[in-house]
Amino acid sequence: MERATADIWYETRKVGDDVTYICEPFIQEFYRCNIWHVRGRDKDMLVDSGMGVVSLREQVPLVTERSLEAVASHTHFDHIGCHHEFEHRTVHRCEAELLAEPTRANTLADPYVTDEIFTRLPPPPYSSTEYAVKKAPATRIVEDGDVVDLGDRHFTVIHTPGHSPGGIALYEKATGILFSGDIVYDGPLIEDTYHSDMGDYIASMTRLLDLPVRLVHGGHFPSFSGERYRSLIRDWLTAHDA
Ligand SMILES: [Zn+2]
Ligand SMILES: [Zn+2]
């Protein structure tokens, strides 16, 4: 398979509300994590950091412009690969150990990462069999209700276990924006990883349904409206007899 060069590995697009979407276009859509950069008055926030196969700091100048809090929606390989590049790293308590001691198995790199997840391979020396996430111990551990404070913008941490035990969503009340991670997005949801829990998943979805969300930026697939959000959650709950 052809290899991509580092300079074309990431794409960025402004999506409004001072939010920039960053993605890795040569990863197949289902495996491609959405990376979100949010500009604040006093500092910026990054929600997730991709696979880590090309330096985000070197290729996307936006992420080095100002002080930045790199939040992990959860610790699967596709979401935390570049966290080690950032000084300020935030994760929920229930996945702090995974961010500090990632393995191919506990980040799901094994079994998911093969050459087949790419349309072009990352630049050398990348190899799918040796790929692993680098350690990035948290500098801040959060719980439900904590706030990521950017000065003029405040994102409340909502603990959303189910897909994984320390999954979080980030909700900005003033704009109605929700960064949902992998608990809900507009595509096939994953409910059966080694640390997924269906009881937790149902409880998280039930709780999220009541949130007055206007716009959702998920962990995968395109963003969607609050109306679509509520209908996705209702349909999911019905399908799971909840
Ligand atoms: Zn995940
Ligand atoms: Zn994911």
PDB file of N, CA and C in Angstrom, residues 106-191:
ATOM      1  N   ASN A 106      -4.884  -3.203  25.843  1.00  0.00           N
ATOM      2  CA  ASN A 106      -5.828  -2.397  26.634  1.00  0.00           C
ATOM      3  C   ASN A 106      -6.290  -1.130  25.928  1.00  0.00           C
ATOM      4  N   THR A 107      -5.612  -0.737  24.828  1.00  0.00           N
ATOM      5  CA  THR A 107      -6.090   0.397  24.024  1.00  0.00           C
ATOM      6  C   THR A 107      -6.859  -0.071  22.784  1.00  0.00           C
ATOM      7  N   LEU A 108      -6.988  -1.400  22.636  1.00  0.00           N
ATOM      8  CA  LEU A 108      -7.668  -2.027  21.486  1.00  0.00           C
ATOM      9  C   LEU A 108      -6.882  -1.938  20.178  1.00  0.00           C
ATOM     10  N   ALA A 109      -5.615  -1.482  20.229  1.00  0.00           N
ATOM     11  CA  ALA A 109      -4.793  -1.515  19.011  1.00  0.00           C
ATOM     12  C   ALA A 109      -4.753  -2.967  18.516  1.00  0.00           C
ATOM     13  N   ASP A 110      -4.616  -3.878  19.464  1.00  0.00           N
ATOM     14  CA  ASP A 110      -4.815  -5.296  19.194  1.00  0.00           C
ATOM     15  C   ASP A 110      -6.233  -5.613  19.664  1.00  0.00           C
ATOM     16  N   PRO A 111      -7.152  -5.953  18.797  1.00  0.00           N
ATOM     17  CA  PRO A 111      -7.001  -6.491  17.435  1.00  0.00           C
ATOM     18  C   PRO A 111      -7.285  -5.516  16.287  1.00  0.00           C
ATOM     19  N   TYR A 112      -7.601  -4.251  16.564  1.00  0.00           N
ATOM     20  CA  TYR A 112      -8.137  -3.419  15.483  1.00  0.00           C
ATOM     21  C   TYR A 112      -7.118  -2.934  14.464  1.00  0.00           C
ATOM     22  N   VAL A 113      -5.875  -2.661  14.912  1.00  0.00           N
ATOM     23  CA  VAL A 113      -4.925  -2.003  13.997  1.00  0.00           C
ATOM     24  C   VAL A 113      -4.249  -3.002  13.061  1.00  0.00           C
ATOM     25  N   THR A 114      -4.616  -2.920  11.790  1.00  0.00           N
ATOM     26  CA  THR A 114      -3.946  -3.659  10.716  1.00  0.00           C
ATOM     27  C   THR A 114      -3.809  -2.679   9.560  1.00  0.00           C
ATOM     28  N   ASP A 115      -3.091  -3.080   8.525  1.00  0.00           N
ATOM     29  CA  ASP A 115      -2.948  -2.202   7.350  1.00  0.00           C
ATOM     30  C   ASP A 115      -4.310  -1.903   6.718  1.00  0.00           C
ATOM     31  N   GLU A 116      -5.278  -2.801   6.951  1.00  0.00           N
ATOM     32  CA  GLU A 116      -6.592  -2.651   6.303  1.00  0.00           C
ATOM     33  C   GLU A 116      -7.380  -1.437   6.799  1.00  0.00           C
ATOM     34  N   ILE A 117      -6.998  -0.866   7.939  1.00  0.00           N
ATOM     35  CA  ILE A 117      -7.767   0.295   8.418  1.00  0.00           C
ATOM     36  C   ILE A 117      -7.348   1.579   7.701  1.00  0.00           C
ATOM     37  N   PHE A 118      -6.308   1.497   6.863  1.00  0.00           N
ATOM     38  CA  PHE A 118      -5.824   2.684   6.151  1.00  0.00           C
ATOM     39  C   PHE A 118      -6.175   2.630   4.665  1.00  0.00           C
ATOM     40  N   THR A 119      -6.281   3.803   4.050  1.00  0.00           N
ATOM     41  CA  THR A 119      -6.316   3.861   2.588  1.00  0.00           C
ATOM     42  C   THR A 119      -4.915   4.202   2.061  1.00  0.00           C
ATOM     43  N   ARG A 120      -4.119   4.890   2.879  1.00  0.00           N
ATOM     44  CA  ARG A 120      -2.684   5.037   2.644  1.00  0.00           C
ATOM     45  C   ARG A 120      -2.017   4.845   3.984  1.00  0.00           C
ATOM     46  N   LEU A 121      -0.900   4.134   4.001  1.00  0.00           N
ATOM     47  CA  LEU A 121      -0.199   3.896   5.266  1.00  0.00           C
ATOM     48  C   LEU A 121       0.482   5.178   5.739  1.00  0.00           C
ATOM     49  N   PRO A 122       0.654   5.294   7.063  1.00  0.00           N
ATOM     50  CA  PRO A 122       1.431   6.428   7.600  1.00  0.00           C
ATOM     51  C   PRO A 122       2.874   6.360   7.093  1.00  0.00           C
ATOM     52  N   PRO A 123       3.589   7.492   7.170  1.00  0.00           N
ATOM     53  CA  PRO A 123       4.979   7.514   6.714  1.00  0.00           C
ATOM     54  C   PRO A 123       5.865   6.574   7.530  1.00  0.00           C
ATOM     55  N   PRO A 124       7.033   6.172   6.979  1.00  0.00           N
ATOM     56  CA  PRO A 124       7.973   5.328   7.724  1.00  0.00           C
ATOM     57  C   PRO A 124       8.382   6.016   9.017  1.00  0.00           C
ATOM     58  N   PRO A 125       8.717   5.273  10.055  1.00  0.00           N
ATOM     59  CA  PRO A 125       8.885   3.817  10.102  1.00  0.00           C
ATOM     60  C   PRO A 125       7.621   3.067  10.527  1.00  0.00           C
ATOM     61  N   TYR A 126       6.449   3.627  10.312  1.00  0.00           N
ATOM     62  CA  TYR A 126       5.224   2.999  10.821  1.00  0.00           C
ATOM     63  C   TYR A 126       5.098   1.543  10.397  1.00  0.00           C
ATOM     64  N   SER A 127       4.664   0.693  11.335  1.00  0.00           N
ATOM     65  CA  SER A 127       4.273  -0.683  11.015  1.00  0.00           C
ATOM     66  C   SER A 127       3.097  -1.084  11.903  1.00  0.00           C
ATOM     67  N   SER A 128       2.070  -1.651  11.288  1.00  0.00           N
ATOM     68  CA  SER A 128       0.843  -1.985  12.031  1.00  0.00           C
ATOM     69  C   SER A 128       1.097  -3.010  13.121  1.00  0.00           C
ATOM     70  N   THR A 129       2.034  -3.943  12.889  1.00  0.00           N
ATOM     71  CA  THR A 129       2.265  -4.977  13.897  1.00  0.00           C
ATOM     72  C   THR A 129       3.016  -4.418  15.106  1.00  0.00           C
ATOM     73  N   GLU A 130       3.753  -3.321  14.909  1.00  0.00           N
ATOM     74  CA  GLU A 130       4.498  -2.756  16.032  1.00  0.00           C
ATOM     75  C   GLU A 130       3.855  -1.509  16.623  1.00  0.00           C
ATOM     76  N   TYR A 131       2.800  -1.046  15.991  1.00  0.00           N
ATOM     77  CA  TYR A 131       2.133   0.170  16.450  1.00  0.00           C
ATOM     78  C   TYR A 131       1.718   0.060  17.920  1.00  0.00           C
ATOM     79  N   ALA A 132       2.009   1.083  18.686  1.00  0.00           N
ATOM     80  CA  ALA A 132       1.526   1.159  20.069  1.00  0.00           C
ATOM     81  C   ALA A 132       1.445   2.624  20.472  1.00  0.00           C
ATOM     82  N   VAL A 133       0.528   2.893  21.378  1.00  0.00           N
ATOM     83  CA  VAL A 133       0.368   4.247  21.901  1.00  0.00           C
ATOM     84  C   VAL A 133       1.457   4.509  22.937  1.00  0.00           C
ATOM     85  N   LYS A 134       2.003   5.727  22.943  1.00  0.00           N
ATOM     86  CA  LYS A 134       3.017   6.069  23.951  1.00  0.00           C
ATOM     87  C   LYS A 134       2.363   6.448  25.281  1.00  0.00           C
ATOM     88  N   LYS A 135       3.079   6.192  26.361  1.00  0.00           N
ATOM     89  CA  LYS A 135       2.586   6.553  27.700  1.00  0.00           C
ATOM     90  C   LYS A 135       2.384   8.062  27.803  1.00  0.00           C
ATOM     91  N   ALA A 136       1.290   8.444  28.438  1.00  0.00           N
ATOM     92  CA  ALA A 136       1.021   9.880  28.606  1.00  0.00           C
ATOM     93  C   ALA A 136       0.278  10.090  29.918  1.00  0.00           C
ATOM     94  N   PRO A 137       0.950   9.810  31.052  1.00  0.00           N
ATOM     95  CA  PRO A 137       0.254   9.884  32.338  1.00  0.00           C
ATOM     96  C   PRO A 137      -0.471  11.221  32.521  1.00  0.00           C
ATOM     97  N   ALA A 138      -1.663  11.132  33.077  1.00  0.00           N
ATOM     98  CA  ALA A 138      -2.495  12.327  33.219  1.00  0.00           C
ATOM     99  C   ALA A 138      -1.855  13.326  34.163  1.00  0.00           C
ATOM    100  N   THR A 139      -2.039  14.602  33.855  1.00  0.00           N
ATOM    101  CA  THR A 139      -1.646  15.660  34.783  1.00  0.00           C
ATOM    102  C   THR A 139      -2.876  16.176  35.515  1.00  0.00           C
ATOM    103  N   ARG A 140      -4.060  15.782  35.030  1.00  0.00           N
ATOM    104  CA  ARG A 140      -5.308  16.151  35.697  1.00  0.00           C
ATOM    105  C   ARG A 140      -6.290  14.991  35.561  1.00  0.00           C
ATOM    106  N   ILE A 141      -6.832  14.573  36.694  1.00  0.00           N
ATOM    107  CA  ILE A 141      -7.816  13.494  36.687  1.00  0.00           C
ATOM    108  C   ILE A 141      -9.174  14.090  37.021  1.00  0.00           C
ATOM    109  N   VAL A 142     -10.157  13.819  36.174  1.00  0.00           N
ATOM    110  CA  VAL A 142     -11.470  14.434  36.382  1.00  0.00           C
ATOM    111  C   VAL A 142     -12.534  13.404  36.749  1.00  0.00           C
ATOM    112  N   GLU A 143     -13.587  13.967  37.353  1.00  0.00           N
ATOM    113  CA  GLU A 143     -14.762  13.187  37.742  1.00  0.00           C
ATOM    114  C   GLU A 143     -15.981  13.883  37.140  1.00  0.00           C
ATOM    115  N   ASP A 144     -17.095  13.206  37.199  1.00  0.00           N
ATOM    116  CA  ASP A 144     -18.351  13.783  36.751  1.00  0.00           C
ATOM    117  C   ASP A 144     -18.586  15.133  37.431  1.00  0.00           C
ATOM    118  N   GLY A 145     -18.948  16.145  36.645  1.00  0.00           N
ATOM    119  CA  GLY A 145     -19.256  17.453  37.214  1.00  0.00           C
ATOM    120  C   GLY A 145     -18.092  18.428  37.222  1.00  0.00           C
ATOM    121  N   ASP A 146     -16.879  17.923  37.012  1.00  0.00           N
ATOM    122  CA  ASP A 146     -15.722  18.836  36.921  1.00  0.00           C
ATOM    123  C   ASP A 146     -15.858  19.700  35.662  1.00  0.00           C
ATOM    124  N   VAL A 147     -15.087  20.777  35.630  1.00  0.00           N
ATOM    125  CA  VAL A 147     -15.222  21.732  34.532  1.00  0.00           C
ATOM    126  C   VAL A 147     -13.862  21.974  33.873  1.00  0.00           C
ATOM    127  N   VAL A 148     -13.847  21.948  32.557  1.00  0.00           N
ATOM    128  CA  VAL A 148     -12.676  22.411  31.813  1.00  0.00           C
ATOM    129  C   VAL A 148     -12.938  23.878  31.491  1.00  0.00           C
ATOM    130  N   ASP A 149     -12.140  24.748  32.125  1.00  0.00           N
ATOM    131  CA  ASP A 149     -12.395  26.190  32.133  1.00  0.00           C
ATOM    132  C   ASP A 149     -11.412  26.880  31.195  1.00  0.00           C
ATOM    133  N   LEU A 150     -11.925  27.442  30.109  1.00  0.00           N
ATOM    134  CA  LEU A 150     -11.056  28.125  29.144  1.00  0.00           C
ATOM    135  C   LEU A 150     -11.082  29.641  29.348  1.00  0.00           C
ATOM    136  N   GLY A 151     -11.626  30.090  30.467  1.00  0.00           N
ATOM    137  CA  GLY A 151     -11.726  31.515  30.761  1.00  0.00           C
ATOM    138  C   GLY A 151     -13.121  32.016  30.469  1.00  0.00           C
ATOM    139  N   ASP A 152     -13.446  32.111  29.188  1.00  0.00           N
ATOM    140  CA  ASP A 152     -14.785  32.552  28.788  1.00  0.00           C
ATOM    141  C   ASP A 152     -15.686  31.384  28.424  1.00  0.00           C
ATOM    142  N   ARG A 153     -15.156  30.186  28.415  1.00  0.00           N
ATOM    143  CA  ARG A 153     -15.944  29.014  28.022  1.00  0.00           C
ATOM    144  C   ARG A 153     -15.747  27.915  29.056  1.00  0.00           C
ATOM    145  N   HIS A 154     -16.839  27.239  29.362  1.00  0.00           N
ATOM    146  CA  HIS A 154     -16.798  26.237  30.425  1.00  0.00           C
ATOM    147  C   HIS A 154     -17.428  24.945  29.943  1.00  0.00           C
ATOM    148  N   PHE A 155     -16.639  23.878  29.955  1.00  0.00           N
ATOM    149  CA  PHE A 155     -17.125  22.571  29.514  1.00  0.00           C
ATOM    150  C   PHE A 155     -17.249  21.647  30.723  1.00  0.00           C
ATOM    151  N   THR A 156     -18.479  21.215  30.977  1.00  0.00           N
ATOM    152  CA  THR A 156     -18.735  20.336  32.113  1.00  0.00           C
ATOM    153  C   THR A 156     -18.478  18.885  31.715  1.00  0.00           C
ATOM    154  N   VAL A 157     -17.752  18.187  32.569  1.00  0.00           N
ATOM    155  CA  VAL A 157     -17.457  16.773  32.341  1.00  0.00           C
ATOM    156  C   VAL A 157     -18.676  15.942  32.738  1.00  0.00           C
ATOM    157  N   ILE A 158     -19.135  15.130  31.789  1.00  0.00           N
ATOM    158  CA  ILE A 158     -20.222  14.191  32.087  1.00  0.00           C
ATOM    159  C   ILE A 158     -19.640  12.783  31.948  1.00  0.00           C
ATOM    160  N   HIS A 159     -19.625  12.057  33.041  1.00  0.00           N
ATOM    161  CA  HIS A 159     -19.087  10.689  32.999  1.00  0.00           C
ATOM    162  C   HIS A 159     -20.086   9.805  32.261  1.00  0.00           C
ATOM    163  N   THR A 160     -19.625   9.175  31.191  1.00  0.00           N
ATOM    164  CA  THR A 160     -20.523   8.372  30.349  1.00  0.00           C
ATOM    165  C   THR A 160     -19.965   6.959  30.153  1.00  0.00           C
ATOM    166  N   PRO A 161     -19.890   6.170  31.229  1.00  0.00           N
ATOM    167  CA  PRO A 161     -19.359   4.815  31.070  1.00  0.00           C
ATOM    168  C   PRO A 161     -20.295   3.965  30.207  1.00  0.00           C
ATOM    169  N   GLY A 162     -19.762   2.880  29.681  1.00  0.00           N
ATOM    170  CA  GLY A 162     -20.574   1.981  28.841  1.00  0.00           C
ATOM    171  C   GLY A 162     -19.752   1.462  27.686  1.00  0.00           C
ATOM    172  N   HIS A 163     -19.346   2.360  26.798  1.00  0.00           N
ATOM    173  CA  HIS A 163     -18.396   1.997  25.730  1.00  0.00           C
ATOM    174  C   HIS A 163     -17.067   1.622  26.381  1.00  0.00           C
ATOM    175  N   SER A 164     -16.669   2.434  27.359  1.00  0.00           N
ATOM    176  CA  SER A 164     -15.472   2.150  28.163  1.00  0.00           C
ATOM    177  C   SER A 164     -15.723   2.764  29.534  1.00  0.00           C
ATOM    178  N   PRO A 165     -15.007   2.304  30.585  1.00  0.00           N
ATOM    179  CA  PRO A 165     -15.380   2.709  31.952  1.00  0.00           C
ATOM    180  C   PRO A 165     -15.160   4.184  32.277  1.00  0.00           C
ATOM    181  N   GLY A 166     -14.176   4.814  31.621  1.00  0.00           N
ATOM    182  CA  GLY A 166     -13.881   6.214  31.944  1.00  0.00           C
ATOM    183  C   GLY A 166     -14.241   7.159  30.816  1.00  0.00           C
ATOM    184  N   GLY A 167     -15.193   6.789  30.011  1.00  0.00           N
ATOM    185  CA  GLY A 167     -15.626   7.672  28.926  1.00  0.00           C
ATOM    186  C   GLY A 167     -16.242   8.943  29.489  1.00  0.00           C
ATOM    187  N   ILE A 168     -15.929  10.077  28.849  1.00  0.00           N
ATOM    188  CA  ILE A 168     -16.570  11.327  29.258  1.00  0.00           C
ATOM    189  C   ILE A 168     -17.097  12.065  28.029  1.00  0.00           C
ATOM    190  N   ALA A 169     -18.140  12.869  28.270  1.00  0.00           N
ATOM    191  CA  ALA A 169     -18.605  13.837  27.286  1.00  0.00           C
ATOM    192  C   ALA A 169     -18.346  15.208  27.902  1.00  0.00           C
ATOM    193  N   LEU A 170     -18.222  16.222  27.057  1.00  0.00           N
ATOM    194  CA  LEU A 170     -17.973  17.587  27.532  1.00  0.00           C
ATOM    195  C   LEU A 170     -19.081  18.472  27.008  1.00  0.00           C
ATOM    196  N   TYR A 171     -19.766  19.139  27.932  1.00  0.00           N
ATOM    197  CA  TYR A 171     -20.956  19.909  27.572  1.00  0.00           C
ATOM    198  C   TYR A 171     -20.782  21.377  27.908  1.00  0.00           C
ATOM    199  N   GLU A 172     -21.025  22.217  26.898  1.00  0.00           N
ATOM    200  CA  GLU A 172     -20.971  23.664  27.107  1.00  0.00           C
ATOM    201  C   GLU A 172     -22.400  24.192  27.111  1.00  0.00           C
ATOM    202  N   LYS A 173     -22.854  24.574  28.293  1.00  0.00           N
ATOM    203  CA  LYS A 173     -24.248  24.999  28.452  1.00  0.00           C
ATOM    204  C   LYS A 173     -24.570  26.235  27.606  1.00  0.00           C
ATOM    205  N   ALA A 174     -23.637  27.194  27.562  1.00  0.00           N
ATOM    206  CA  ALA A 174     -23.899  28.463  26.875  1.00  0.00           C
ATOM    207  C   ALA A 174     -24.170  28.285  25.384  1.00  0.00           C
ATOM    208  N   THR A 175     -23.541  27.297  24.765  1.00  0.00           N
ATOM    209  CA  THR A 175     -23.729  27.087  23.321  1.00  0.00           C
ATOM    210  C   THR A 175     -24.537  25.836  23.009  1.00  0.00           C
ATOM    211  N   GLY A 176     -24.733  24.963  23.991  1.00  0.00           N
ATOM    212  CA  GLY A 176     -25.427  23.697  23.753  1.00  0.00           C
ATOM    213  C   GLY A 176     -24.584  22.702  22.972  1.00  0.00           C
ATOM    214  N   ILE A 177     -23.255  22.920  22.949  1.00  0.00           N
ATOM    215  CA  ILE A 177     -22.365  21.980  22.240  1.00  0.00           C
ATOM    216  C   ILE A 177     -22.011  20.815  23.161  1.00  0.00           C
ATOM    217  N   LEU A 178     -22.051  19.609  22.595  1.00  0.00           N
ATOM    218  CA  LEU A 178     -21.612  18.421  23.325  1.00  0.00           C
ATOM    219  C   LEU A 178     -20.527  17.711  22.520  1.00  0.00           C
ATOM    220  N   PHE A 179     -19.377  17.504  23.156  1.00  0.00           N
ATOM    221  CA  PHE A 179     -18.379  16.596  22.598  1.00  0.00           C
ATOM    222  C   PHE A 179     -18.673  15.245  23.241  1.00  0.00           C
ATOM    223  N   SER A 180     -19.138  14.293  22.449  1.00  0.00           N
ATOM    224  CA  SER A 180     -19.716  13.094  23.049  1.00  0.00           C
ATOM    225  C   SER A 180     -18.766  11.905  23.132  1.00  0.00           C
ATOM    226  N   GLY A 181     -17.594  11.983  22.481  1.00  0.00           N
ATOM    227  CA  GLY A 181     -16.723  10.804  22.489  1.00  0.00           C
ATOM    228  C   GLY A 181     -17.402   9.647  21.766  1.00  0.00           C
ATOM    229  N   ASP A 182     -17.181   8.423  22.253  1.00  0.00           N
ATOM    230  CA  ASP A 182     -17.711   7.248  21.552  1.00  0.00           C
ATOM    231  C   ASP A 182     -19.008   6.712  22.150  1.00  0.00           C
ATOM    232  N   ILE A 183     -19.573   7.394  23.154  1.00  0.00           N
ATOM    233  CA  ILE A 183     -20.811   6.867  23.742  1.00  0.00           C
ATOM    234  C   ILE A 183     -21.969   7.038  22.761  1.00  0.00           C
ATOM    235  N   VAL A 184     -21.976   8.161  22.023  1.00  0.00           N
ATOM    236  CA  VAL A 184     -22.994   8.345  20.982  1.00  0.00           C
ATOM    237  C   VAL A 184     -22.425   9.188  19.842  1.00  0.00           C
ATOM    238  N   TYR A 185     -22.533   8.630  18.642  1.00  0.00           N
ATOM    239  CA  TYR A 185     -22.215   9.360  17.408  1.00  0.00           C
ATOM    240  C   TYR A 185     -23.134   8.805  16.338  1.00  0.00           C
ATOM    241  N   ASP A 186     -23.079   9.422  15.142  1.00  0.00           N
ATOM    242  CA  ASP A 186     -24.034   9.056  14.094  1.00  0.00           C
ATOM    243  C   ASP A 186     -23.447   7.968  13.199  1.00  0.00           C
ATOM    244  N   GLY A 187     -23.288   6.774  13.781  1.00  0.00           N
ATOM    245  CA  GLY A 187     -22.716   5.629  13.076  1.00  0.00           C
ATOM    246  C   GLY A 187     -22.808   4.431  14.002  1.00  0.00           C
ATOM    247  N   PRO A 188     -22.289   3.263  13.569  1.00  0.00           N
ATOM    248  CA  PRO A 188     -22.393   2.058  14.399  1.00  0.00           C
ATOM    249  C   PRO A 188     -21.643   2.211  15.730  1.00  0.00           C
ATOM    250  N   LEU A 189     -22.368   2.066  16.838  1.00  0.00           N
ATOM    251  CA  LEU A 189     -21.756   2.206  18.166  1.00  0.00           C
ATOM    252  C   LEU A 189     -21.142   0.873  18.590  1.00  0.00           C
ATOM    253  N   ILE A 190     -20.103   0.959  19.420  1.00  0.00           N
ATOM    254  CA  ILE A 190     -19.369  -0.238  19.861  1.00  0.00           C
ATOM    255  C   ILE A 190     -19.704  -0.484  21.340  1.00  0.00           C
ATOM    256  N   GLU A 191     -20.336  -1.618  21.574  1.00  0.00           N
ATOM    257  CA  GLU A 191     -20.824  -1.916  22.927  1.00  0.00           C
ATOM    258  C   GLU A 191     -20.187  -3.166  23.515  1.00  0.00           C
TER     259      GLU A 191
END
